[in-house]
Amino acid sequence: MKQRLERAEDALRTAVKQRDAAFYPHFHLAPPAGWMNDPNGLIYHQGRYHAFYQHHPFSENWGPMHWGHATSPDMVHWQHQPIALAPGEEYDRDGCFSGSAVDDNGVLSLIYTGHVWLKGEGNDSAIREVQCLATSDDGIHFTKQGVVLTPPPGIMHFRDPKVWREGDSWWMVIGARDADDRGQVLLYRGSSLRDWQLDRVLAQAVEHSGYMWECPDFFALGEEHLLICSPQGIRARGYDYRNLFQSGYLRGEWQPGDDFVISHAFSELDHGHDFYAPQSFLAADGRRIIIAWMDMWESVMPSKAGGWAGCMTLPRELRLQNDRLRITPVAELTTLRRTHQSIAASQIHNRSEPLIADAGALEIITRWDLSASSAESFGLKLGDGLKIAVDSQAQRLTLQRHYPQHGIQGYRSVPLPTHGTLELRIFIDSSSVEVFVNQGEATLSSRIWPEPEQRPLALFAENGQAALLSGDHWTLAAH
Ligand code: FRU
């Protein structure tokens, strides 16, 4: 693997010099250059956080998957590390696909999918997928240990292992597609990372809920268990499932050795345009955190013209509170805050009120009194490309994008809270926006592509009046 890694690093060094800064994030993790998709191997290990990710260092397009790598003291400031895995063995010839990391007696261990195209690249009907192990003593350089698990009979799509330790066993969930093209999650139990037995089918698609379930993740949250997965093949329905693929969760109860008893049907984790393949991990103090790929397969990615593509969402804490999942930005993000300004209460009547001339890297919180607002549409605008607005007629909060030069149009939305106040906490970076509604009752994450002149931020109200209760904003430090 050493030579292949060196070749990849060489290509990356050249590509970094040519990378265009225009859309490159100030405070999100993105590849140094080239392509990025799923987060992999997220873990807090021996005093630092590791984020690995699906990476193609040779171009800004998806290709034979490597594992890129970055480390951080706080999940917020990331430092790039050498590429951790390069494909090329007989069992991972065409890609080191997604997977996870665990600490095995002090040894940082990666469990990933070795992918091989049997009838040419991109032909999904003939592939071989197996689970593989790689280990490291220093947390930076990895040695492949080979295949540790092959698929059960009749299953070909078999990928994205998420491993954890519980009691005196290892456990692993794997995404699969059964012989009848139904997505499923398989649960394995291991006496070591090299010795796995199928425990059971943990969950599977019912009608119309996906032909393949990618990137499963399974963990306790409060008294319950959450099964996260990213199904392919769910069709759009009304306001839901608008993206090509979805990421969501099932809630239920589970004990080792038992079935997963599902109590709540599949629900999307995020409602923006760009959120896929989230993976969770435990923070140093035990909080359950997720990070997702903030893009979607087959979407337009204008940053490719600048030699890179893909970035991660901010890390988010998951909690169950009052029987609802809450998703909030990790507390560590406040360390990015620099210049602060508060926004006074005001009535905005049929006008646009300029707030910030150039919103580059910004956190902004606004609180609105819904019952005292009559406007048909009100909220925030970034240039003429992005609107985050209440639609009073539909009773929804919308995130609307308008970048016709890139062929990007359209909106995503969530229902308005039924009580009176709407709090919007928004993070804006060079090419992304993340909206946290009422302390994490809902989130919307989307890539945006504003030109420099499309960065003024304004508050607005159309056809009536909007009651702004208060607000704050901060410039954010670039890393
Ligand atoms: C999800 C996914 C995974 C796979 C990886 C390949 O986005 O399709 O199932 O392991 O990406 O890059």
Coordinates of C-alpha atoms and ligand atoms in Angstrom, one line a residue:
M1 CA 0.0 0.0 0.0
K2 CA 3.0 2.3 0.7
Q3 CA 3.7 3.2 -2.9
R4 CA 0.1 3.7 -3.7
L5 CA -0.2 6.1 -0.8
E6 CA 2.9 8.0 -1.9
R7 CA 1.4 8.4 -5.4
A8 CA -1.8 9.6 -4.0
E9 CA -0.1 12.1 -1.7
D10 CA 2.0 13.4 -4.7
A11 CA -1.1 13.9 -6.8
L12 CA -2.8 15.7 -3.8
R13 CA 0.1 18.0 -3.2
T14 CA -0.1 19.2 -6.8
A15 CA -3.9 19.5 -6.7
V16 CA -3.8 21.6 -3.5
K17 CA -1.6 24.2 -5.2
Q18 CA -4.2 24.5 -8.0
R19 CA -7.3 24.5 -5.8
D20 CA -9.5 27.5 -6.2
A21 CA -10.5 29.3 -2.9
A22 CA -13.8 30.7 -4.1
F23 CA -16.2 28.2 -2.5
Y24 CA -13.7 26.5 -0.1
P25 CA -15.2 26.4 3.4
H26 CA -13.7 28.5 6.2
F27 CA -14.9 26.3 9.1
H28 CA -16.1 23.0 7.7
L29 CA -14.0 19.9 6.9
A30 CA -13.4 19.5 3.2
P31 CA -10.8 17.5 1.3
P32 CA -7.4 19.3 0.8
A33 CA -8.3 18.9 -2.9
G34 CA -10.1 16.3 -5.0
W35 CA -13.3 14.5 -4.1
M36 CA -14.9 13.7 -0.6
N37 CA -18.0 11.8 0.3
D38 CA -19.1 9.9 3.4
P39 CA -17.5 10.5 6.8
N40 CA -15.8 7.3 8.0
G41 CA -14.2 6.0 11.2
L42 CA -15.3 8.9 13.4
I43 CA -13.8 8.4 16.8
Y44 CA -12.3 10.0 19.9
H45 CA -9.1 8.1 20.5
Q46 CA -6.2 8.8 22.8
G47 CA -7.0 12.4 23.3
R48 CA -8.0 13.5 19.8
Y49 CA -10.8 13.2 17.3
H50 CA -10.3 11.4 14.1
A51 CA -12.4 12.0 11.0
F52 CA -11.7 9.7 8.0
Y53 CA -13.7 10.1 4.8
Q54 CA -14.3 8.7 1.4
H55 CA -11.7 10.4 -0.8
H56 CA -10.5 10.5 -4.4
P57 CA -7.2 12.4 -4.3
F58 CA -6.6 12.1 -8.1
S59 CA -9.6 14.2 -9.2
E60 CA -12.6 16.2 -8.1
N61 CA -14.9 13.3 -9.2
W62 CA -15.7 10.1 -7.4
G63 CA -13.2 7.3 -8.3
P64 CA -11.3 4.5 -6.6
M65 CA -12.0 5.3 -3.0
H66 CA -9.2 6.1 -0.6
W67 CA -9.7 7.1 3.1
G68 CA -8.7 10.7 3.7
H69 CA -7.9 11.6 7.3
A70 CA -8.0 14.6 9.6
T71 CA -7.6 15.0 13.4
S72 CA -8.9 17.6 15.8
P73 CA -8.7 18.4 19.5
D74 CA -12.3 19.6 19.5
M75 CA -14.3 18.4 16.4
V76 CA -14.1 22.0 15.2
H77 CA -10.5 22.8 14.2
W78 CA -9.3 20.1 11.9
Q79 CA -5.8 19.3 10.7
H80 CA -5.3 17.2 7.6
Q81 CA -3.3 14.0 8.0
P82 CA -1.7 11.7 5.4
I83 CA -4.2 9.5 3.4
A84 CA -4.9 6.5 5.6
L85 CA -6.0 3.8 3.1
A86 CA -5.4 3.3 -0.6
P87 CA -7.2 0.6 -2.6
G88 CA -5.4 -2.0 -4.7
E89 CA -5.3 -5.4 -2.9
E90 CA -7.2 -8.2 -4.6
Y91 CA -10.1 -7.7 -2.1
D92 CA -10.3 -3.9 -2.2
R93 CA -9.0 -3.4 -5.7
D94 CA -11.6 -0.8 -6.8
G95 CA -12.2 1.0 -3.5
C96 CA -11.9 1.2 0.3
F97 CA -15.5 1.9 0.8
S98 CA -17.1 3.3 4.0
G99 CA -16.6 1.9 7.5
S100 CA -15.9 2.7 11.1
A101 CA -13.1 2.9 13.7
V102 CA -12.7 1.3 17.1
D103 CA -10.1 1.1 19.8
D104 CA -9.1 -2.6 20.1
N105 CA -6.9 -2.7 23.3
G106 CA -5.2 0.7 22.4
V107 CA -4.9 -0.2 18.7
L108 CA -6.8 2.2 16.4
S109 CA -8.6 -0.3 14.1
L110 CA -10.5 0.5 10.9
I111 CA -13.2 -1.8 9.5
Y112 CA -14.1 -0.9 6.0
T113 CA -15.6 -2.4 2.8
G114 CA -13.4 -3.8 0.1
H115 CA -15.1 -3.1 -3.2
V116 CA -14.5 -4.8 -6.5
W117 CA -16.3 -4.2 -9.8
L118 CA -16.7 -7.6 -11.5
K119 CA -18.1 -6.3 -14.8
G120 CA -16.6 -2.8 -15.2
E121 CA -16.8 0.4 -13.2
G122 CA -20.2 1.6 -12.2
N123 CA -22.0 -1.7 -13.1
D124 CA -23.8 -2.3 -9.8
S125 CA -25.2 -5.7 -10.9
A126 CA -21.9 -7.4 -10.6
I127 CA -19.8 -6.4 -7.6
R128 CA -17.9 -8.1 -4.7
E129 CA -18.0 -6.5 -1.3
V130 CA -16.3 -7.8 1.8
Q131 CA -15.4 -6.3 5.2
C132 CA -11.7 -5.7 5.9
L133 CA -9.5 -4.6 8.8
A134 CA -6.6 -2.2 9.0
T135 CA -4.8 -1.3 12.2
S136 CA -2.4 1.4 13.4
D137 CA -0.1 1.9 16.4
D138 CA 0.4 5.6 16.0
G139 CA -3.1 6.6 14.8
I140 CA -1.7 7.9 11.5
H141 CA -0.1 5.0 9.5
F142 CA -2.3 1.9 8.9
T143 CA -1.5 -1.6 8.0
K144 CA -4.1 -3.7 6.1
Q145 CA -5.0 -7.0 7.9
G146 CA -7.1 -8.4 5.1
V147 CA -10.7 -9.7 4.8
V148 CA -12.6 -10.4 8.1
L149 CA -16.1 -11.1 6.7
T150 CA -17.6 -12.2 3.4
P151 CA -21.4 -11.8 2.6
P152 CA -24.0 -14.4 3.3
P153 CA -25.2 -16.4 0.3
G154 CA -27.4 -14.5 -2.1
I155 CA -26.1 -11.1 -1.0
M156 CA -23.8 -8.9 -3.1
H157 CA -24.4 -5.4 -1.9
F158 CA -22.9 -5.7 1.6
R159 CA -21.1 -2.6 2.9
D160 CA -20.5 0.2 5.4
P161 CA -19.7 -1.7 8.6
K162 CA -20.3 0.2 11.9
V163 CA -18.6 -1.6 14.8
W164 CA -18.9 -1.1 18.6
R165 CA -18.1 -2.9 21.7
E166 CA -20.8 -3.9 24.2
G167 CA -20.5 -6.3 27.1
D168 CA -17.8 -8.8 26.2
S169 CA -18.6 -8.8 22.5
W170 CA -18.0 -6.8 19.4
W171 CA -21.0 -5.9 17.4
M172 CA -21.3 -4.7 13.8
V173 CA -24.2 -3.5 11.6
I174 CA -23.8 -3.7 7.8
G175 CA -26.0 -2.2 5.0
A176 CA -27.3 -4.8 2.5
R177 CA -29.7 -5.4 -0.4
D178 CA -31.4 -8.8 -0.3
A179 CA -32.1 -11.1 -3.2
D180 CA -35.6 -9.4 -3.7
D181 CA -34.0 -5.9 -3.8
R182 CA -35.0 -4.8 -0.3
G183 CA -32.7 -2.8 1.8
Q184 CA -31.8 -4.3 5.1
V185 CA -29.4 -4.0 8.0
L186 CA -27.5 -7.1 9.1
L187 CA -26.3 -7.4 12.7
Y188 CA -23.1 -9.4 13.4
R189 CA -21.5 -10.4 16.7
G190 CA -17.8 -10.9 17.0
S191 CA -15.5 -12.5 19.5
S192 CA -12.7 -10.5 18.0
L193 CA -12.5 -8.0 15.0
R194 CA -11.5 -11.0 12.9
D195 CA -14.2 -13.5 13.8
W196 CA -17.9 -12.6 13.1
Q197 CA -21.2 -14.5 13.3
L198 CA -24.5 -13.3 11.8
D199 CA -26.7 -12.5 14.7
R200 CA -29.9 -11.5 12.8
V201 CA -31.5 -9.2 10.3
L202 CA -31.9 -6.1 12.5
A203 CA -34.3 -4.3 10.3
Q204 CA -35.4 -4.3 6.7
A205 CA -37.4 -2.3 4.2
V206 CA -41.1 -2.7 3.9
E207 CA -42.8 -1.6 0.7
H208 CA -41.3 1.5 -0.9
S209 CA -38.7 2.0 1.8
G210 CA -35.6 1.4 -0.3
Y211 CA -33.8 -1.3 -2.4
M212 CA -30.5 -0.7 -0.5
W213 CA -29.9 0.6 3.0
E214 CA -26.4 2.3 3.1
C215 CA -24.4 3.4 6.1
P216 CA -26.2 1.9 9.0
D217 CA -25.4 3.0 12.6
F218 CA -26.9 1.7 15.8
F219 CA -26.6 3.0 19.3
A220 CA -28.3 3.7 22.6
L221 CA -29.7 7.2 23.1
G222 CA -31.3 7.7 26.5
E223 CA -33.4 4.7 27.2
E224 CA -33.9 3.9 23.6
H225 CA -32.0 2.7 20.6
L226 CA -31.7 4.5 17.3
L227 CA -31.0 2.8 14.0
I228 CA -29.7 5.3 11.5
C229 CA -29.4 4.4 7.8
S230 CA -29.3 5.9 4.4
P231 CA -31.8 4.2 2.1
Q232 CA -31.6 4.3 -1.7
G233 CA -34.9 4.1 -3.5
I234 CA -37.5 5.9 -1.4
R235 CA -39.7 8.0 -3.7
A236 CA -40.6 11.7 -3.0
R237 CA -43.9 12.1 -1.2
G238 CA -45.3 15.6 -0.6
Y239 CA -42.7 17.6 1.3
D240 CA -40.8 14.5 2.3
Y241 CA -38.0 12.5 0.7
R242 CA -37.2 15.2 -1.9
N243 CA -33.6 14.3 -2.3
L244 CA -32.2 11.6 -4.5
F245 CA -31.4 9.5 -1.4
Q246 CA -32.4 10.0 2.2
S247 CA -30.8 9.6 5.7
G248 CA -33.0 8.9 8.6
Y249 CA -33.6 6.9 11.8
L250 CA -35.8 4.3 13.4
R251 CA -36.5 4.4 17.1
G252 CA -37.0 1.4 19.2
E253 CA -35.7 -0.9 21.9
W254 CA -32.9 -3.4 21.8
Q255 CA -30.8 -5.6 24.1
P256 CA -27.9 -7.8 23.0
G257 CA -29.3 -11.1 21.8
D258 CA -32.8 -9.7 21.1
D259 CA -34.7 -8.3 18.1
F260 CA -34.8 -4.6 17.6
V261 CA -38.4 -3.6 18.5
I262 CA -39.2 -0.6 16.4
S263 CA -41.5 2.0 18.1
H264 CA -41.3 4.9 15.6
A265 CA -41.3 4.6 11.8
F266 CA -38.5 6.0 9.6
S267 CA -38.0 9.7 9.9
E268 CA -35.6 11.9 8.0
L269 CA -32.7 13.3 10.0
D270 CA -32.3 16.6 8.1
H271 CA -34.6 18.4 5.7
G272 CA -32.2 20.4 3.5
H273 CA -30.9 19.5 0.0
D274 CA -27.5 18.1 1.2
F275 CA -27.2 15.6 4.0
Y276 CA -26.2 12.0 3.5
A277 CA -24.4 9.0 5.1
P278 CA -24.2 10.4 8.6
Q279 CA -22.1 8.6 11.1
S280 CA -22.2 8.9 14.9
F281 CA -19.5 8.7 17.6
L282 CA -19.1 9.4 21.2
A283 CA -17.5 12.7 22.3
A284 CA -14.8 12.7 25.0
D285 CA -17.5 13.3 27.6
G286 CA -20.0 10.8 26.2
R287 CA -22.3 13.0 24.1
R288 CA -23.6 11.2 21.0
I289 CA -22.4 13.3 17.9
I290 CA -23.2 12.9 14.2
I291 CA -21.4 14.3 11.2
A292 CA -22.8 13.8 7.6
W293 CA -21.6 14.4 4.1
M294 CA -23.1 17.7 3.2
D295 CA -23.9 16.8 -0.4
M296 CA -26.0 14.5 -2.4
W297 CA -25.2 12.0 -5.1
E298 CA -25.6 13.3 -8.6
S299 CA -26.1 16.9 -7.6
V300 CA -24.4 19.8 -9.3
M301 CA -21.1 20.7 -7.5
P302 CA -19.8 24.0 -8.9
S303 CA -16.7 23.8 -6.7
K304 CA -15.4 21.0 -9.1
A305 CA -14.3 23.8 -11.4
G306 CA -11.9 24.7 -8.6
G307 CA -10.5 21.2 -8.2
W308 CA -12.4 19.9 -5.2
A309 CA -15.8 18.6 -4.2
G310 CA -17.6 17.7 -1.0
C311 CA -17.6 18.8 2.6
M312 CA -18.9 17.6 6.0
T313 CA -21.7 19.1 8.1
L314 CA -20.8 20.6 11.4
P315 CA -20.7 18.1 14.2
R316 CA -24.2 17.9 15.9
E317 CA -25.2 16.5 19.2
L318 CA -28.2 14.1 19.3
R319 CA -30.5 13.9 22.3
L320 CA -34.0 12.6 23.0
Q321 CA -36.0 15.2 24.9
N322 CA -39.8 15.2 25.5
D323 CA -40.0 12.2 23.2
R324 CA -38.4 14.1 20.3
L325 CA -35.0 13.8 18.7
R326 CA -33.1 17.1 19.1
I327 CA -30.1 17.9 16.9
T328 CA -28.0 20.8 18.0
P329 CA -24.6 22.1 16.9
V330 CA -21.9 20.9 19.4
A331 CA -21.1 23.4 22.1
E332 CA -17.4 23.6 21.0
L333 CA -18.6 25.6 17.9
T334 CA -18.9 28.7 20.1
T335 CA -15.1 28.8 20.2
L336 CA -15.2 30.0 16.6
R337 CA -17.2 33.1 17.5
R338 CA -15.4 36.4 17.0
T339 CA -17.1 39.8 16.5
H340 CA -20.5 39.9 18.1
Q341 CA -23.5 42.2 17.3
S342 CA -26.9 42.0 18.7
I343 CA -30.0 42.7 16.6
A344 CA -32.7 44.8 18.3
A345 CA -36.4 43.9 18.3
S346 CA -38.2 45.4 15.4
Q347 CA -41.3 45.3 13.2
I348 CA -40.3 44.7 9.6
H349 CA -43.1 45.9 7.3
N350 CA -43.0 45.2 3.6
R351 CA -39.3 45.8 3.3
S352 CA -35.9 44.4 3.2
E353 CA -33.5 45.5 6.0
P354 CA -29.8 45.1 5.2
L355 CA -28.0 43.5 8.1
I356 CA -24.5 42.4 7.0
A357 CA -22.7 43.6 3.9
D358 CA -20.7 40.5 3.3
A359 CA -21.7 37.3 5.2
G360 CA -18.6 35.1 4.7
A361 CA -18.3 32.9 7.8
L362 CA -21.2 33.7 10.1
E363 CA -23.4 32.4 12.8
I364 CA -26.7 34.2 13.2
I365 CA -29.6 33.6 15.6
T366 CA -33.0 35.3 15.1
R367 CA -36.1 34.9 17.2
W368 CA -39.5 35.7 15.6
D369 CA -42.9 36.1 17.2
L370 CA -45.1 34.0 14.9
S371 CA -48.4 35.0 16.4
A372 CA -47.6 38.7 15.9
S373 CA -46.4 38.3 12.3
S374 CA -48.9 38.8 9.5
A375 CA -46.5 38.8 6.5
E376 CA -47.0 36.1 3.9
S377 CA -43.3 35.6 3.7
F378 CA -40.5 36.7 6.1
G379 CA -37.1 35.8 7.3
L380 CA -33.5 36.1 5.9
K381 CA -32.0 36.5 2.5
L382 CA -28.5 36.0 1.3
G383 CA -28.2 38.0 -1.9
D384 CA -30.7 36.9 -4.4
G385 CA -29.6 33.2 -4.1
L386 CA -30.8 32.0 -0.7
K387 CA -33.9 32.7 1.3
I388 CA -34.8 31.2 4.7
A389 CA -38.4 32.2 5.1
V390 CA -41.6 31.5 6.9
D391 CA -44.4 30.8 4.4
S392 CA -47.5 31.8 6.4
Q393 CA -49.9 30.3 3.9
A394 CA -48.3 26.8 3.9
Q395 CA -47.4 27.2 7.6
R396 CA -43.8 26.0 6.8
L397 CA -40.3 27.2 7.2
T398 CA -38.6 27.1 3.8
L399 CA -35.0 27.1 2.5
Q400 CA -35.1 28.3 -1.1
R401 CA -32.1 28.3 -3.4
H402 CA -31.8 30.2 -6.7
Y403 CA -28.5 29.8 -8.5
P404 CA -29.7 29.5 -12.1
Q405 CA -26.2 29.9 -13.5
H406 CA -25.5 26.4 -12.0
G407 CA -29.0 25.0 -12.7
I408 CA -29.8 25.0 -9.0
Q409 CA -33.4 26.0 -8.0
G410 CA -36.1 24.9 -5.6
Y411 CA -36.8 24.6 -1.9
R412 CA -37.0 22.3 1.1
S413 CA -39.2 22.9 4.1
V414 CA -40.3 21.8 7.6
P415 CA -43.5 22.6 9.5
L416 CA -43.6 25.6 11.7
P417 CA -43.6 25.1 15.4
T418 CA -47.1 25.2 16.8
H419 CA -46.2 27.5 19.7
G420 CA -45.5 31.2 19.2
T421 CA -41.7 31.7 18.9
L422 CA -39.5 30.6 16.0
E423 CA -35.8 30.6 16.7
L424 CA -33.5 30.1 13.8
R425 CA -29.8 29.4 14.4
I426 CA -28.0 29.6 11.1
F427 CA -24.4 28.9 10.1
I428 CA -23.2 30.3 6.8
D429 CA -20.0 29.3 5.2
S430 CA -18.5 29.9 1.7
S431 CA -20.7 27.3 0.1
S432 CA -23.1 26.0 2.8
V433 CA -25.9 26.9 5.1
E434 CA -27.1 24.9 8.1
V435 CA -30.3 25.9 9.9
F436 CA -31.2 24.7 13.4
V437 CA -34.9 25.4 14.2
N438 CA -36.0 25.9 17.8
Q439 CA -33.1 24.3 19.6
G440 CA -32.8 21.4 17.2
E441 CA -36.4 20.4 16.7
A442 CA -35.5 20.3 13.0
T443 CA -32.4 21.0 10.8
L444 CA -32.0 22.0 7.2
S445 CA -28.6 21.7 5.5
S446 CA -27.8 22.7 2.0
R447 CA -24.9 23.7 -0.2
I448 CA -25.1 27.2 -1.7
W449 CA -23.1 28.8 -4.4
P450 CA -23.1 32.6 -3.9
E451 CA -20.8 34.8 -6.0
P452 CA -19.0 37.5 -4.0
E453 CA -21.8 40.1 -4.8
Q454 CA -24.4 37.6 -3.6
R455 CA -23.3 37.7 0.0
P456 CA -25.2 40.6 1.6
L457 CA -27.5 39.4 4.3
A458 CA -30.9 41.0 4.9
L459 CA -34.0 40.5 7.0
F460 CA -37.2 40.9 5.1
A461 CA -41.0 40.8 5.2
E462 CA -43.4 40.6 2.2
N463 CA -47.1 41.4 2.2
G464 CA -47.4 42.4 5.8
Q465 CA -45.4 42.7 8.9
A466 CA -42.9 40.4 10.8
A467 CA -42.2 40.7 14.5
L468 CA -38.5 40.2 15.2
L469 CA -38.0 39.6 18.9
S470 CA -34.2 39.6 19.1
G471 CA -31.1 38.3 17.4
D472 CA -27.4 38.0 17.6
H473 CA -24.7 37.4 15.0
W474 CA -21.0 36.6 15.1
T475 CA -18.3 36.4 12.5
L476 CA -16.6 33.0 12.8
A477 CA -12.9 32.3 12.7
A478 CA -11.6 30.5 9.7
H479 CA -9.4 27.4 10.5
Ligands
FRU1 C1 -22.7 6.1 0.5 C2 -21.8 5.1 -0.3 C3 -21.5 3.9 0.6 C4 -20.2 3.4 0.0 C5 -19.5 4.7 -0.4 C6 -18.7 4.7 -1.6 O1 -22.7 7.4 0.1 O2 -22.4 4.8 -1.5 O3 -22.5 2.9 0.6 O4 -19.5 2.7 0.9 O5 -20.6 5.7 -0.5 O6 -18.0 5.8 -1.8

